[in-house]
Every structure is written in C-alpha cells, then in structure tokens.
DNA sequence: TGTCAATATTGAGGAACTTCAATGCCACCC
DNA sequence: GGGTGGCATTGAAGTTCCTCAATATTGACA
C-alpha cells in the first residue's frame, strides 16, 4: 500500500434539490444525501467534530481524541477516516502526529440540503 | 503526544479544560443528536419526506407513497413509523386511509444542531 | 541501522438496521 | 354480521456498521 494520503472527497449533497423544496428527491439524490447524513449520524463522530471545534486552534490530533472519547485507537482512527473521506475533516501530518480539522462549509452543505431553501415551512412561524 | 507550550507535562483528560473551550457534546447529547440524524440518514425516509413536501396539500397517504417508492407496503409502513415516532411526521386517519404530513420545525431543529452558521454542533435535540 | 511512539489497516464478533412474506387490526359497505 | 380494502405488526433473512485485538506502517531519533 503506497504511503500517500487519500484524496479529499467533497460532499456532493447540493447536486440534489433541498429536502423541503417542491421537487422530490430521486433515488440517486436520496442515496447521496443519506450517505452524507449517515457520516454524522454516529455519536463518536459527532463528538469528534464537536471536540475539534472546541479546540482553541480548531484542530486535534488522534491521541488527544482517543484519550477524551474513551474508545480504542483503531476505532477512533476508523471514525476519522470516515469523516476524512466524506469531506468533513481535513488532515495534516506533523512529525509523529496527525492533526484533523474541519473542512469549511462541509456542514453548511448538509444544512442547506435539509431545507434551507427559502421555503416558509421550517421557520417555525406557522405554529398555532 | 504532541508538544504543548506550557505546561511541559501532559494534561490528563480531567485537566484539559482549556482544550474544551467551545462546549463540546457530551455522550448523552451526542447520542440524542445521532439518533435524530439517523432517522433521516436513510434513502427511503428522505424520499418519503421529500414526496410529502412535494404534494400540493403537503400530505400523502400510505398507498400513494408505496406506489411511488417501489417498496413493499410493510417496509413503507415501517419507515413511516420511524418518522412518526421521532417527531418528523404527524399522521391522521380519514376513513380507510392514513395521511402523513410534516411536523413544522422538526427539520429546523436538526439544522440548528448542525450549526446555524458558525456555531456547529452546539445545543441539543430533544427528540430521540 | 535499530528502536520507539503515533497512527493506519486487517480481520472477526456482535449489534443494529432494512426488507419482505405472512398475519392481524380497523373502518367501511353490502 | 360478513366481506373487503387499507394499514400496522411480527418474524426472519441478509446486510451494514461499530468495536477491538493484532499487526503493519510511518517518522523521529540515537
């Protein structure tokens, strides 16, 4: 296995119409959006993203995350890989350590796909 | 562990207060948010929400959804149950048919949890 | 070159989930 | 009341996913 870093794959959620727009999702669009949501629909991965954002410099190394999460190092590495390959996190090696940080705009894409489309529905103003 | 500036000794998990300055998710919060995301992280359920929202009157009965989705009736019923019990959909029986429609604000809650522009993953989702 | 620390990968066990056939339940109509 | 149509539930098969032990890989350093 070559020691190269995997290329960052960006989310392609926005190729489909927002969830609450007038045009329904086709099968392919639903599959893509579901895959993007599945990346975050996991407690350990949510905590990883949250922990990274909570750092003063908005980045964290694997050892720190492993310590805080209380999971084994391979498990944390697995989740980081999922987050990296889905385009949520970026990584950079410095000496012995690998630092992960958020990819700007990755979550905003998901929020838009969930219906941030100017539709009046989700504003919560239509109550009673 | 990576080198830190001052103090020289590594902080333990309980000591690392400065590293967690942005109120990261605790375990329970991560579980709740992951459960809420898991409800939508499924192509069939995404299509159901999308199809309902695409109806002129913003509601659909099971038979119509079953027809469009190309899934068996028990499978569609199962997904509708998941969406209903998680608070995404509401249902109402009229004669022989059961109509499902969106619960206003259900998705807005999720979008907020994903970080309404700049505050990612803060706050909580109350539905499990 | 050899050793050590940090991270990645592999493989397996087990839990959770999707799906459908079969069946049960409920409302309507004769 | 009996029959029918629409929907819900049950049970099982197959798949996906999380997790960890074991192992491999990489970079730093003597």
PDB file of C-alpha atoms in Angstrom, chain A:
ATOM      1  CA  UNK A   1       0.000   0.000   0.000  1.00  0.00           C
ATOM      2  CA  UNK A   2       1.519   3.325  -1.049  1.00  0.00           C
ATOM      3  CA  UNK A   3       2.099   5.765   1.785  1.00  0.00           C
ATOM      4  CA  UNK A   4       0.202   8.526   0.049  1.00  0.00           C
ATOM      5  CA  UNK A   5      -2.671  10.385   1.574  1.00  0.00           C
ATOM      6  CA  UNK A   6      -6.091   9.699   0.194  1.00  0.00           C
ATOM      7  CA  UNK A   7      -7.547  12.462  -1.916  1.00  0.00           C
ATOM      8  CA  UNK A   8     -10.188  14.501  -0.166  1.00  0.00           C
ATOM      9  CA  UNK A   9     -13.644  13.731  -1.445  1.00  0.00           C
ATOM     10  CA  UNK A  10     -16.101  16.551  -1.155  1.00  0.00           C
ATOM     11  CA  UNK A  11     -19.741  16.090  -0.365  1.00  0.00           C
ATOM     12  CA  UNK A  12     -21.933  16.378  -3.393  1.00  0.00           C
ATOM     13  CA  UNK A  13     -25.127  16.853  -1.480  1.00  0.00           C
ATOM     14  CA  UNK A  14     -26.085  20.004  -3.266  1.00  0.00           C
ATOM     15  CA  UNK A  15     -26.403  18.220  -6.565  1.00  0.00           C
ATOM     16  CA  UNK A  16     -29.919  17.417  -5.464  1.00  0.00           C
ATOM     17  CA  UNK A  17     -32.802  19.668  -4.602  1.00  0.00           C
ATOM     18  CA  UNK A  18     -33.238  20.666  -0.965  1.00  0.00           C
ATOM     19  CA  UNK A  19     -35.300  18.255   1.057  1.00  0.00           C
ATOM     20  CA  UNK A  20     -38.207  20.611   1.591  1.00  0.00           C
ATOM     21  CA  UNK A  21     -38.427  22.097  -1.849  1.00  0.00           C
ATOM     22  CA  UNK A  22     -41.218  21.382  -4.260  1.00  0.00           C
ATOM     23  CA  UNK A  23     -39.295  18.835  -6.300  1.00  0.00           C
ATOM     24  CA  UNK A  24     -38.971  15.418  -4.691  1.00  0.00           C
ATOM     25  CA  UNK A  25     -35.648  13.616  -4.412  1.00  0.00           C
ATOM     26  CA  UNK A  26     -34.907  10.946  -6.959  1.00  0.00           C
ATOM     27  CA  UNK A  27     -33.301   7.697  -5.919  1.00  0.00           C
ATOM     28  CA  UNK A  28     -29.749   8.808  -6.594  1.00  0.00           C
ATOM     29  CA  UNK A  29     -30.209  12.098  -4.782  1.00  0.00           C
ATOM     30  CA  UNK A  30     -31.697  10.337  -1.785  1.00  0.00           C
ATOM     31  CA  UNK A  31     -28.788   7.918  -1.701  1.00  0.00           C
ATOM     32  CA  UNK A  32     -26.232  10.728  -1.745  1.00  0.00           C
ATOM     33  CA  UNK A  33     -27.955  12.769   0.923  1.00  0.00           C
ATOM     34  CA  UNK A  34     -28.489   9.717   3.109  1.00  0.00           C
ATOM     35  CA  UNK A  35     -24.825   8.812   2.809  1.00  0.00           C
ATOM     36  CA  UNK A  36     -23.806  12.301   3.842  1.00  0.00           C
ATOM     37  CA  UNK A  37     -26.150  12.240   6.814  1.00  0.00           C
ATOM     38  CA  UNK A  38     -25.004   8.761   7.818  1.00  0.00           C
ATOM     39  CA  UNK A  39     -21.494  10.110   8.310  1.00  0.00           C
ATOM     40  CA  UNK A  40     -22.715  12.364  11.114  1.00  0.00           C
ATOM     41  CA  UNK A  41     -25.417  10.047  12.454  1.00  0.00           C
ATOM     42  CA  UNK A  42     -22.947   8.448  14.818  1.00  0.00           C
ATOM     43  CA  UNK A  43     -22.231   9.568  18.400  1.00  0.00           C
ATOM     44  CA  UNK A  44     -18.480   9.092  18.254  1.00  0.00           C
ATOM     45  CA  UNK A  45     -18.160  11.042  15.008  1.00  0.00           C
ATOM     46  CA  UNK A  46     -20.345  13.833  16.326  1.00  0.00           C
ATOM     47  CA  UNK A  47     -18.167  14.092  19.396  1.00  0.00           C
ATOM     48  CA  UNK A  48     -15.039  14.133  17.260  1.00  0.00           C
ATOM     49  CA  UNK A  49     -16.338  17.046  15.205  1.00  0.00           C
ATOM     50  CA  UNK A  50     -17.516  18.781  18.345  1.00  0.00           C
ATOM     51  CA  UNK A  51     -14.223  18.273  20.135  1.00  0.00           C
ATOM     52  CA  UNK A  52     -12.210  19.564  17.215  1.00  0.00           C
ATOM     53  CA  UNK A  53     -14.368  22.674  17.038  1.00  0.00           C
ATOM     54  CA  UNK A  54     -13.900  23.211  20.741  1.00  0.00           C
ATOM     55  CA  UNK A  55     -10.102  23.424  20.439  1.00  0.00           C
ATOM     56  CA  UNK A  56      -8.652  26.919  20.512  1.00  0.00           C
ATOM     57  CA  UNK A  57      -6.903  26.326  17.190  1.00  0.00           C
ATOM     58  CA  UNK A  58      -9.786  24.240  15.811  1.00  0.00           C
ATOM     59  CA  UNK A  59      -7.692  21.121  15.340  1.00  0.00           C
ATOM     60  CA  UNK A  60      -6.862  17.973  17.285  1.00  0.00           C
ATOM     61  CA  UNK A  61      -4.520  15.019  16.988  1.00  0.00           C
ATOM     62  CA  UNK A  62      -5.596  11.398  17.171  1.00  0.00           C
ATOM     63  CA  UNK A  63      -4.043  10.762  20.559  1.00  0.00           C
ATOM     64  CA  UNK A  64      -5.993  13.558  22.177  1.00  0.00           C
ATOM     65  CA  UNK A  65      -9.276  12.426  20.680  1.00  0.00           C
ATOM     66  CA  UNK A  66      -8.610   8.847  21.723  1.00  0.00           C
ATOM     67  CA  UNK A  67      -7.974   9.981  25.255  1.00  0.00           C
ATOM     68  CA  UNK A  68     -11.148  12.033  25.507  1.00  0.00           C
ATOM     69  CA  UNK A  69     -13.528   9.686  23.694  1.00  0.00           C
ATOM     70  CA  UNK A  70     -12.706   6.582  25.691  1.00  0.00           C
ATOM     71  CA  UNK A  71     -12.580   4.441  22.568  1.00  0.00           C
ATOM     72  CA  UNK A  72      -9.736   2.331  21.284  1.00  0.00           C
ATOM     73  CA  UNK A  73      -7.214   3.950  18.972  1.00  0.00           C
ATOM     74  CA  UNK A  74      -8.241   1.819  15.949  1.00  0.00           C
ATOM     75  CA  UNK A  75     -11.871   2.788  16.485  1.00  0.00           C
ATOM     76  CA  UNK A  76     -11.047   6.488  16.619  1.00  0.00           C
ATOM     77  CA  UNK A  77      -8.858   6.100  13.564  1.00  0.00           C
ATOM     78  CA  UNK A  78     -11.719   4.406  11.751  1.00  0.00           C
ATOM     79  CA  UNK A  79     -14.135   7.242  12.518  1.00  0.00           C
ATOM     80  CA  UNK A  80     -11.566   9.833  11.492  1.00  0.00           C
ATOM     81  CA  UNK A  81     -11.141   8.014   8.232  1.00  0.00           C
ATOM     82  CA  UNK A  82     -14.880   8.104   7.571  1.00  0.00           C
ATOM     83  CA  UNK A  83     -15.022  11.810   8.358  1.00  0.00           C
ATOM     84  CA  UNK A  84     -11.982  12.477   6.204  1.00  0.00           C
ATOM     85  CA  UNK A  85     -13.129  10.502   3.197  1.00  0.00           C
ATOM     86  CA  UNK A  86     -16.545  12.123   3.272  1.00  0.00           C
ATOM     87  CA  UNK A  87     -15.001  15.577   3.178  1.00  0.00           C
ATOM     88  CA  UNK A  88     -15.947  16.677   6.680  1.00  0.00           C
ATOM     89  CA  UNK A  89     -12.412  16.726   8.077  1.00  0.00           C
ATOM     90  CA  UNK A  90      -9.009  17.562   6.643  1.00  0.00           C
ATOM     91  CA  UNK A  91      -5.780  16.120   7.992  1.00  0.00           C
ATOM     92  CA  UNK A  92      -2.173  17.106   8.113  1.00  0.00           C
ATOM     93  CA  UNK A  93       0.833  15.226   9.412  1.00  0.00           C
ATOM     94  CA  UNK A  94       3.384  16.985  11.613  1.00  0.00           C
ATOM     95  CA  UNK A  95       6.246  14.832  12.798  1.00  0.00           C
ATOM     96  CA  UNK A  96       4.714  11.827  14.533  1.00  0.00           C
ATOM     97  CA  UNK A  97       1.282  13.322  14.911  1.00  0.00           C
ATOM     98  CA  UNK A  98      -1.654  13.730  12.555  1.00  0.00           C
ATOM     99  CA  UNK A  99      -3.905  16.716  13.084  1.00  0.00           C
ATOM    100  CA  UNK A 100      -7.511  16.832  11.962  1.00  0.00           C
ATOM    101  CA  UNK A 101      -9.567  19.951  11.385  1.00  0.00           C
ATOM    102  CA  UNK A 102     -12.923  20.880   9.913  1.00  0.00           C
ATOM    103  CA  UNK A 103     -13.317  21.499   6.196  1.00  0.00           C
ATOM    104  CA  UNK A 104     -15.036  24.903   5.973  1.00  0.00           C
ATOM    105  CA  UNK A 105     -18.557  24.705   4.635  1.00  0.00           C
ATOM    106  CA  UNK A 106     -18.922  20.947   4.894  1.00  0.00           C
ATOM    107  CA  UNK A 107     -21.754  21.146   7.410  1.00  0.00           C
ATOM    108  CA  UNK A 108     -23.352  24.132   5.739  1.00  0.00           C
ATOM    109  CA  UNK A 109     -23.919  21.945   2.698  1.00  0.00           C
ATOM    110  CA  UNK A 110     -25.846  19.496   4.818  1.00  0.00           C
ATOM    111  CA  UNK A 111     -27.898  22.227   6.441  1.00  0.00           C
ATOM    112  CA  UNK A 112     -28.908  23.510   3.043  1.00  0.00           C
ATOM    113  CA  UNK A 113     -29.850  20.030   1.913  1.00  0.00           C
ATOM    114  CA  UNK A 114     -32.085  19.733   4.946  1.00  0.00           C
ATOM    115  CA  UNK A 115     -34.213  22.512   3.600  1.00  0.00           C
ATOM    116  CA  UNK A 116     -32.549  25.881   3.947  1.00  0.00           C
ATOM    117  CA  UNK A 117     -34.128  26.898   0.704  1.00  0.00           C
ATOM    118  CA  UNK A 118     -36.247  29.898   1.481  1.00  0.00           C
ATOM    119  CA  UNK A 119     -39.275  27.720   1.954  1.00  0.00           C
ATOM    120  CA  UNK A 120     -41.525  29.146   4.629  1.00  0.00           C
ATOM    121  CA  UNK A 121     -42.052  25.794   6.273  1.00  0.00           C
ATOM    122  CA  UNK A 122     -39.185  25.353   8.649  1.00  0.00           C
ATOM    123  CA  UNK A 123     -39.209  28.782  10.201  1.00  0.00           C
ATOM    124  CA  UNK A 124     -41.486  27.678  12.976  1.00  0.00           C
ATOM    125  CA  UNK A 125     -43.675  30.750  12.443  1.00  0.00           C
ATOM    126  CA  UNK A 126     -46.664  28.755  11.293  1.00  0.00           C
ATOM    127  CA  UNK A 127     -47.451  27.448  14.753  1.00  0.00           C
ATOM    128  CA  UNK A 128     -50.977  27.803  16.021  1.00  0.00           C
TER     129      UNK A 128
END
